[in-house]
């Protein structure tokens, strides 16, 4: 997948997701790769609505600290589809604000990811057997 364009181009991934009812989100979602985000999948408020059916109790919502302060995240269970593999994870969206589309370390740890800066491409690789 081609890098996203910004002041500095950024690696991105397109992922297919399911909610806890095993309903597939209508399209693949485009995420910015962020190794500085320790969470799973940060999504926009409108995308989060599809996953609300799997929302966990508020006392278990995650809280992150950022330069702008403490940010509580609405958190719901979800599934990432990677070929035949399913990765159970969470989608998160800020309680206040619109959110962004970011894939963090909690999901990245399952992937063999090539970020080719000179070619400005990201791809998931599979080892030869």
Coordinates of N, CA, C and O in Angstrom, one line a residue:
X1 N 0.8 -1.2 0.0 CA 0.0 0.0 0.0 C 0.9 1.2 0.0 O 1.9 1.3 0.7
X2 N 0.5 2.2 -0.8 CA 1.3 3.5 -0.9 C 1.2 4.2 0.5 O 0.2 4.2 1.1
X3 N 2.3 4.9 0.8 CA 2.3 5.8 2.0 C 1.2 6.9 1.8 O 0.9 7.3 0.7
X4 N 0.7 7.3 3.0 CA -0.2 8.5 3.0 C 0.6 9.8 2.8 O 1.8 9.8 3.2
X5 N 0.0 10.7 2.2 CA 0.7 12.0 2.0 C 0.4 13.0 3.1 O -0.7 13.2 3.5
X6 N 1.5 13.6 3.5 CA 1.4 14.7 4.5 C 2.7 15.5 4.4 O 3.4 15.3 3.4
X7 N 3.0 16.3 5.4 CA 4.3 17.0 5.4 C 5.4 16.0 5.3 O 6.4 16.1 4.5
X8 N 5.3 14.9 6.1 CA 6.2 13.8 6.0 C 5.3 12.6 5.6 O 4.4 12.2 6.4
X9 N 5.5 11.9 4.5 CA 4.7 10.7 4.2 C 4.7 9.7 5.3 O 5.7 9.5 6.0
X10 N 3.6 9.0 5.5 CA 3.5 8.0 6.6 C 3.0 6.6 6.1 O 2.3 6.5 5.2
X11 N 3.6 5.6 6.8 CA 3.1 4.2 6.4 C 1.7 4.0 6.8 O 1.2 4.5 7.8
X12 N 1.0 3.2 6.0 CA -0.4 3.0 6.3 C -0.8 1.5 5.9 O -0.1 0.9 5.1
X13 N -1.8 1.0 6.5 CA -2.4 -0.3 6.2 C -3.8 -0.2 6.0 O -4.5 0.6 6.6
X14 N -4.3 -1.1 5.1 CA -5.8 -1.3 4.9 C -6.2 -2.6 5.5 O -5.6 -3.6 5.2
X15 N -7.1 -2.5 6.5 CA -7.5 -3.7 7.2 C -9.0 -4.0 7.1 O -9.8 -3.0 7.0
X16 N -9.4 -5.2 7.1 CA -10.8 -5.6 7.1 C -11.2 -6.0 8.6 O -10.4 -6.8 9.2
X17 N -12.3 -5.5 9.1 CA -12.7 -5.7 10.5 C -14.1 -6.3 10.6 O -14.9 -6.0 9.8
X18 N -14.2 -7.1 11.7 CA -15.6 -7.6 12.1 C -15.9 -7.1 13.5 O -15.0 -6.9 14.3
X19 N -17.2 -6.9 13.7 CA -17.6 -6.6 15.1 C -17.9 -8.0 15.8 O -17.7 -9.0 15.2
X20 N -18.4 -7.9 17.1 CA -18.5 -9.2 17.8 C -19.7 -10.0 17.3 O -19.8 -11.2 17.6
X21 N -20.5 -9.5 16.5 CA -21.6 -10.3 15.9 C -21.1 -10.9 14.6 O -21.9 -11.5 13.8
X22 N -19.8 -10.8 14.3 CA -19.2 -11.3 13.1 C -19.7 -10.6 11.8 O -19.6 -11.2 10.7
X23 N -20.2 -9.4 12.0 CA -20.6 -8.6 10.8 C -19.4 -7.9 10.3 O -18.6 -7.3 11.1
X24 N -19.2 -7.9 9.0 CA -18.0 -7.2 8.4 C -18.3 -5.8 8.2 O -19.3 -5.4 7.7
X25 N -17.3 -4.9 8.6 CA -17.5 -3.5 8.3 C -17.6 -3.4 6.8 O -16.9 -4.1 6.0
X26 N -18.4 -2.5 6.3 CA -18.7 -2.4 4.8 C -17.5 -2.3 3.9 O -17.6 -2.7 2.7
X27 N -16.4 -1.7 4.3 CA -15.3 -1.6 3.5 C -14.0 -1.8 4.3 O -14.0 -1.7 5.5
X28 N -12.9 -2.0 3.6 CA -11.6 -2.0 4.3 C -11.3 -0.7 4.8 O -11.7 0.3 4.2
X29 N -10.7 -0.6 6.0 CA -10.4 0.7 6.6 C -8.9 1.0 6.5 O -8.0 0.1 6.6
X30 N -8.6 2.2 6.2 CA -7.3 2.7 6.0 C -6.7 3.3 7.3 O -7.3 4.2 7.9
X31 N -5.6 2.7 7.8 CA -5.0 3.1 9.1 C -3.6 3.7 8.9 O -2.9 3.1 8.1
X32 N -3.3 4.7 9.7 CA -1.9 5.1 9.7 C -1.2 4.2 10.7 O -1.7 3.9 11.8
X33 N 0.0 3.8 10.4 CA 0.8 2.9 11.2 C 1.5 3.8 12.2 O 2.2 4.8 11.9
X34 N 1.3 3.5 13.5 CA 1.9 4.4 14.6 C 2.5 3.5 15.7 O 1.8 3.0 16.6
X35 N 3.8 3.3 15.6 CA 4.5 2.5 16.6 C 4.6 3.2 18.0 O 5.0 2.6 18.9
X36 N 4.2 4.4 18.0 CA 4.2 5.2 19.3 C 2.9 5.0 20.1 O 2.8 5.4 21.2
X37 N 1.9 4.4 19.4 CA 0.6 4.2 20.0 C 0.5 2.7 20.5 O 0.6 1.8 19.8
X38 N 0.4 2.6 21.8 CA 0.5 1.2 22.4 C -0.8 0.5 22.3 O -0.9 -0.7 22.6
X39 N -1.9 1.1 21.9 CA -3.2 0.5 21.8 C -3.3 -0.4 20.6 O -2.3 -0.6 19.9
X40 N -4.6 -0.7 20.3 CA -4.9 -1.6 19.2 C -5.2 -0.8 17.9 O -4.3 -0.5 17.1
X41 N -6.5 -0.4 17.8 CA -7.0 0.3 16.6 C -7.7 1.5 17.1 O -8.7 1.4 17.8
X42 N -7.2 2.7 16.8 CA -7.9 3.9 17.1 C -8.7 4.2 15.9 O -8.2 4.2 14.8
X43 N -10.0 4.5 16.1 CA -10.9 4.8 15.0 C -11.7 6.0 15.2 O -11.8 6.5 16.4
X44 N -12.2 6.6 14.1 CA -13.1 7.8 14.2 C -14.4 7.4 14.9 O -14.8 6.3 15.0
X45 N -15.0 8.5 15.4 CA -16.3 8.3 16.1 C -17.4 7.6 15.2 O -18.1 6.7 15.7
X46 N -17.4 8.0 14.0 CA -18.5 7.4 13.1 C -18.2 5.9 12.8 O -19.1 5.1 12.8
X47 N -16.9 5.5 12.7 CA -16.6 4.1 12.5 C -16.9 3.3 13.8 O -17.4 2.2 13.8
X48 N -16.6 3.9 14.9 CA -16.8 3.2 16.2 C -18.2 2.8 16.4 O -18.5 1.7 17.0
X49 N -19.2 3.5 15.9 CA -20.6 3.2 16.1 C -20.9 1.7 15.6 O -21.7 1.1 16.2
X50 N -20.2 1.3 14.5 CA -20.4 -0.1 14.0 C -20.0 -1.1 15.1 O -20.6 -2.2 15.1
X51 N -19.0 -0.8 15.9 CA -18.5 -1.7 16.8 C -19.0 -1.6 18.2 O -18.7 -2.4 19.1
X52 N -19.9 -0.6 18.5 CA -20.5 -0.4 19.8 C -21.2 -1.6 20.4 O -21.2 -1.8 21.6
X53 N -21.7 -2.5 19.5 CA -22.3 -3.7 20.0 C -21.4 -4.5 20.9 O -21.9 -5.3 21.7
X54 N -20.1 -4.4 20.7 CA -19.2 -5.1 21.5 C -18.4 -4.3 22.6 O -17.4 -4.6 23.1
X55 N -19.0 -3.1 22.9 CA -18.4 -2.2 23.9 C -18.3 -2.9 25.2 O -19.2 -3.5 25.7
X56 N -17.1 -2.7 25.8 CA -16.9 -3.3 27.1 C -17.3 -2.3 28.2 O -17.5 -1.1 27.9
X57 N -17.6 -2.8 29.4 CA -18.0 -1.8 30.5 C -17.0 -0.7 30.7 O -15.8 -0.8 30.6
X58 N -17.6 0.5 31.0 CA -16.8 1.7 31.1 C -15.7 1.6 32.1 O -14.6 2.2 31.8
X59 N -15.8 0.8 33.1 CA -14.7 0.7 34.1 C -13.5 0.1 33.5 O -12.4 0.2 34.0
X60 N -13.6 -0.6 32.3 CA -12.5 -1.2 31.7 C -12.0 -0.5 30.5 O -11.0 -0.9 29.8
X61 N -12.6 0.7 30.2 CA -12.1 1.5 29.1 C -10.7 1.9 29.3 O -10.3 2.1 30.5
X62 N -9.9 2.1 28.3 CA -8.5 2.4 28.4 C -8.4 3.9 28.6 O -9.2 4.7 28.1
X63 N -7.3 4.3 29.2 CA -7.0 5.8 29.4 C -5.6 6.0 29.0 O -4.7 5.2 29.4
X64 N -5.4 6.9 28.1 CA -4.0 7.3 27.6 C -3.6 8.7 28.1 O -4.5 9.5 28.2
X65 N -2.3 8.8 28.2 CA -1.8 10.2 28.5 C -1.1 10.7 27.3 O -0.4 10.0 26.6
X66 N -1.4 12.0 27.0 CA -0.8 12.6 25.8 C -0.3 14.0 26.2 O -0.5 14.4 27.3
X67 N 0.2 14.7 25.3 CA 0.7 16.0 25.5 C -0.5 16.9 25.9 O -0.3 17.9 26.6
X68 N -1.7 16.6 25.4 CA -2.9 17.4 25.7 C -3.6 17.0 27.0 O -4.6 17.5 27.3
X69 N -3.1 15.9 27.7 CA -3.7 15.5 28.9 C -4.1 14.0 28.9 O -3.7 13.3 28.0
X70 N -5.0 13.7 29.8 CA -5.6 12.3 29.9 C -6.7 12.2 28.9 O -7.6 13.0 28.9
X71 N -6.7 11.1 28.2 CA -7.8 10.8 27.2 C -8.4 9.5 27.5 O -7.8 8.4 27.2
X72 N -9.7 9.5 28.0 CA -10.4 8.2 28.1 C -10.9 7.7 26.8 O -11.4 8.5 25.9
X73 N -10.8 6.4 26.5 CA -11.2 5.9 25.2 C -12.4 4.9 25.4 O -12.3 4.0 26.2
X74 N -13.4 5.1 24.6 CA -14.5 4.1 24.5 C -13.8 2.9 23.9 O -13.0 3.1 22.9
X75 N -14.1 1.7 24.4 CA -13.4 0.5 23.9 C -14.4 -0.6 23.6 O -15.3 -0.9 24.4
X76 N -14.2 -1.2 22.4 CA -15.1 -2.3 22.0 C -14.3 -3.4 21.5 O -13.2 -3.2 20.9
X77 N -14.8 -4.6 21.6 CA -14.1 -5.8 21.0 C -14.3 -5.8 19.5 O -15.3 -5.4 19.0
X78 N -13.3 -6.3 18.8 CA -13.4 -6.4 17.4 C -12.5 -7.6 16.9 O -11.7 -8.1 17.7
X79 N -12.5 -7.8 15.6 CA -11.7 -8.9 15.0 C -11.1 -8.3 13.7 O -11.8 -7.7 12.9
X80 N -9.8 -8.5 13.6 CA -9.1 -8.1 12.4 C -8.9 -9.4 11.5 O -8.5 -10.4 12.0
X81 N -9.3 -9.3 10.2 CA -9.1 -10.4 9.3 C -7.8 -10.2 8.5 O -7.6 -9.2 7.9
X82 N -6.9 -11.2 8.6 CA -5.7 -11.2 7.8 C -5.7 -12.5 7.0 O -5.2 -13.6 7.6
X83 N -6.1 -12.5 5.8 CA -6.3 -13.8 5.1 C -7.2 -14.7 5.8 O -8.3 -14.4 6.1
X84 N -6.7 -15.9 6.2 CA -7.5 -16.9 6.9 C -7.4 -16.7 8.4 O -8.1 -17.4 9.2
X85 N -6.6 -15.8 8.8 CA -6.3 -15.6 10.3 C -7.2 -14.5 10.8 O -7.5 -13.5 10.1
X86 N -7.7 -14.7 12.0 CA -8.5 -13.7 12.8 C -7.8 -13.3 14.0 O -7.4 -14.2 14.8
X87 N -7.6 -12.1 14.2 CA -7.0 -11.5 15.4 C -8.0 -10.8 16.2 O -8.6 -9.8 15.8
X88 N -8.3 -11.3 17.4 CA -9.2 -10.6 18.3 C -8.5 -9.4 19.0 O -7.4 -9.6 19.5
X89 N -9.1 -8.3 18.9 CA -8.5 -7.1 19.4 C -9.6 -6.1 19.9 O -10.7 -6.5 20.1
X90 N -9.2 -4.8 20.0 CA -10.1 -3.8 20.4 C -10.1 -2.6 19.4 O -9.1 -2.4 18.8
X91 N -11.2 -2.0 19.2 CA -11.2 -0.7 18.6 C -11.5 0.4 19.7 O -12.2 0.1 20.7
X92 N -10.9 1.5 19.6 CA -11.0 2.5 20.6 C -11.3 3.9 19.9 O -10.9 4.1 18.8
X93 N -12.0 4.7 20.6 CA -12.3 6.0 20.1 C -12.4 7.0 21.3 O -13.0 6.6 22.3
X94 N -11.9 8.2 21.2 CA -11.9 9.1 22.3 C -13.3 9.4 22.8 O -14.2 9.5 21.9
X95 N -13.5 9.4 24.1 CA -14.8 9.8 24.6 C -15.2 11.2 24.2 O -16.4 11.4 23.9
X96 N -14.3 12.1 24.1 CA -14.5 13.4 23.6 C -13.6 13.6 22.4 O -12.4 13.4 22.4
X97 N -14.2 14.1 21.3 CA -13.4 14.3 20.1 C -13.8 13.3 19.0 O -14.6 12.4 19.2
X98 N -13.2 13.5 17.8 CA -13.6 12.7 16.7 C -12.8 11.5 16.4 O -13.2 10.6 15.8
X99 N -11.5 11.5 17.0 CA -10.7 10.3 16.8 C -9.9 10.3 15.4 O -10.2 11.2 14.6
X100 N -9.1 9.4 15.3 CA -8.3 9.2 14.0 C -8.2 7.7 13.7 O -8.7 6.9 14.5
X101 N -7.7 7.4 12.6 CA -7.6 6.0 12.1 C -6.1 5.6 12.3 O -5.3 5.9 11.4
X102 N -5.8 4.9 13.4 CA -4.4 4.5 13.7 C -4.4 3.1 14.1 O -5.2 2.6 14.9
X103 N -3.4 2.3 13.6 CA -3.1 1.0 14.0 C -1.9 1.0 14.9 O -0.8 1.6 14.5
X104 N -2.0 0.5 16.1 CA -1.0 0.6 17.1 C -0.3 -0.7 17.4 O -0.6 -1.7 16.8
X105 N 0.6 -0.7 18.4 CA 1.5 -1.8 18.6 C 0.8 -3.1 19.0 O 1.3 -4.2 18.8
X106 N -0.4 -2.9 19.7 CA -1.1 -4.1 20.1 C -1.5 -5.0 18.9 O -1.6 -6.2 19.1
X107 N -1.8 -4.4 17.8 CA -2.1 -5.2 16.6 C -0.8 -5.4 15.8 O -0.6 -6.5 15.2
X108 N 0.1 -4.4 15.7 CA 1.3 -4.6 14.9 C 2.2 -5.7 15.3 O 2.9 -6.3 14.5
X109 N 2.1 -6.1 16.6 CA 2.9 -7.2 17.1 C 2.6 -8.5 16.5 O 3.4 -9.5 16.5
X110 N 1.4 -8.6 15.8 CA 1.0 -9.9 15.1 C 1.4 -9.9 13.7 O 1.3 -10.9 13.0
X111 N 2.0 -8.8 13.2 CA 2.2 -8.6 11.7 C 3.7 -8.6 11.4 O 4.5 -8.1 12.2
X112 N 4.1 -9.2 10.3 CA 5.4 -9.0 9.7 C 5.2 -7.9 8.7 O 4.6 -8.1 7.6
X113 N 5.7 -6.7 9.0 CA 5.4 -5.5 8.3 C 6.6 -5.0 7.6 O 7.6 -4.8 8.3
X114 N 6.6 -4.7 6.4 CA 7.7 -4.1 5.7 C 7.3 -2.6 5.4 O 6.2 -2.4 4.7
X115 N 8.0 -1.7 5.9 CA 7.8 -0.3 5.7 C 9.0 0.2 4.8 O 10.1 0.4 5.3
X116 N 8.8 0.3 3.5 CA 9.8 0.7 2.6 C 9.8 2.2 2.3 O 9.0 2.7 1.5
X117 N 10.5 2.9 3.1 CA 10.6 4.4 3.0 C 10.9 4.9 1.7 O 10.2 5.8 1.2
X118 N 12.0 4.4 1.1 CA 12.4 5.0 -0.2 C 11.3 4.8 -1.3 O 11.1 5.6 -2.1
X119 N 10.6 3.6 -1.3 CA 9.6 3.4 -2.2 C 8.2 3.9 -1.8 O 7.2 3.8 -2.5
X120 N 8.2 4.3 -0.5 CA 6.9 4.8 0.1 C 5.8 3.8 0.0 O 4.7 4.1 -0.5
X121 N 6.1 2.6 0.4 CA 5.1 1.5 0.4 C 5.2 0.7 1.7 O 6.2 0.5 2.3
X122 N 4.0 0.2 2.1 CA 3.9 -0.7 3.3 C 3.3 -2.0 2.8 O 2.3 -1.9 2.0
X123 N 3.8 -3.1 3.3 CA 3.1 -4.3 3.0 C 3.3 -5.3 4.1 O 4.3 -5.3 4.9
X124 N 2.3 -6.2 4.2 CA 2.4 -7.3 5.2 C 3.1 -8.5 4.4 O 2.7 -8.8 3.3
X125 N 4.2 -9.0 5.0 CA 4.9 -10.1 4.3 C 4.7 -11.4 5.0 O 4.4 -11.5 6.2
X126 N 4.9 -12.5 4.3 CA 4.8 -13.8 4.9 C 6.1 -14.5 4.6 O 6.7 -14.4 3.5
X127 N 6.7 -15.2 5.6 CA 8.0 -15.9 5.4 C 7.8 -17.1 4.5 O 6.8 -17.7 4.4
X128 N 8.9 -17.3 3.8 CA 9.0 -18.6 3.0 C 9.0 -19.8 3.9 O 9.6 -19.8 4.9
X129 N 8.4 -20.8 3.4 CA 8.3 -22.1 4.2 C 9.2 -23.1 3.6 O 9.4 -23.2 2.5

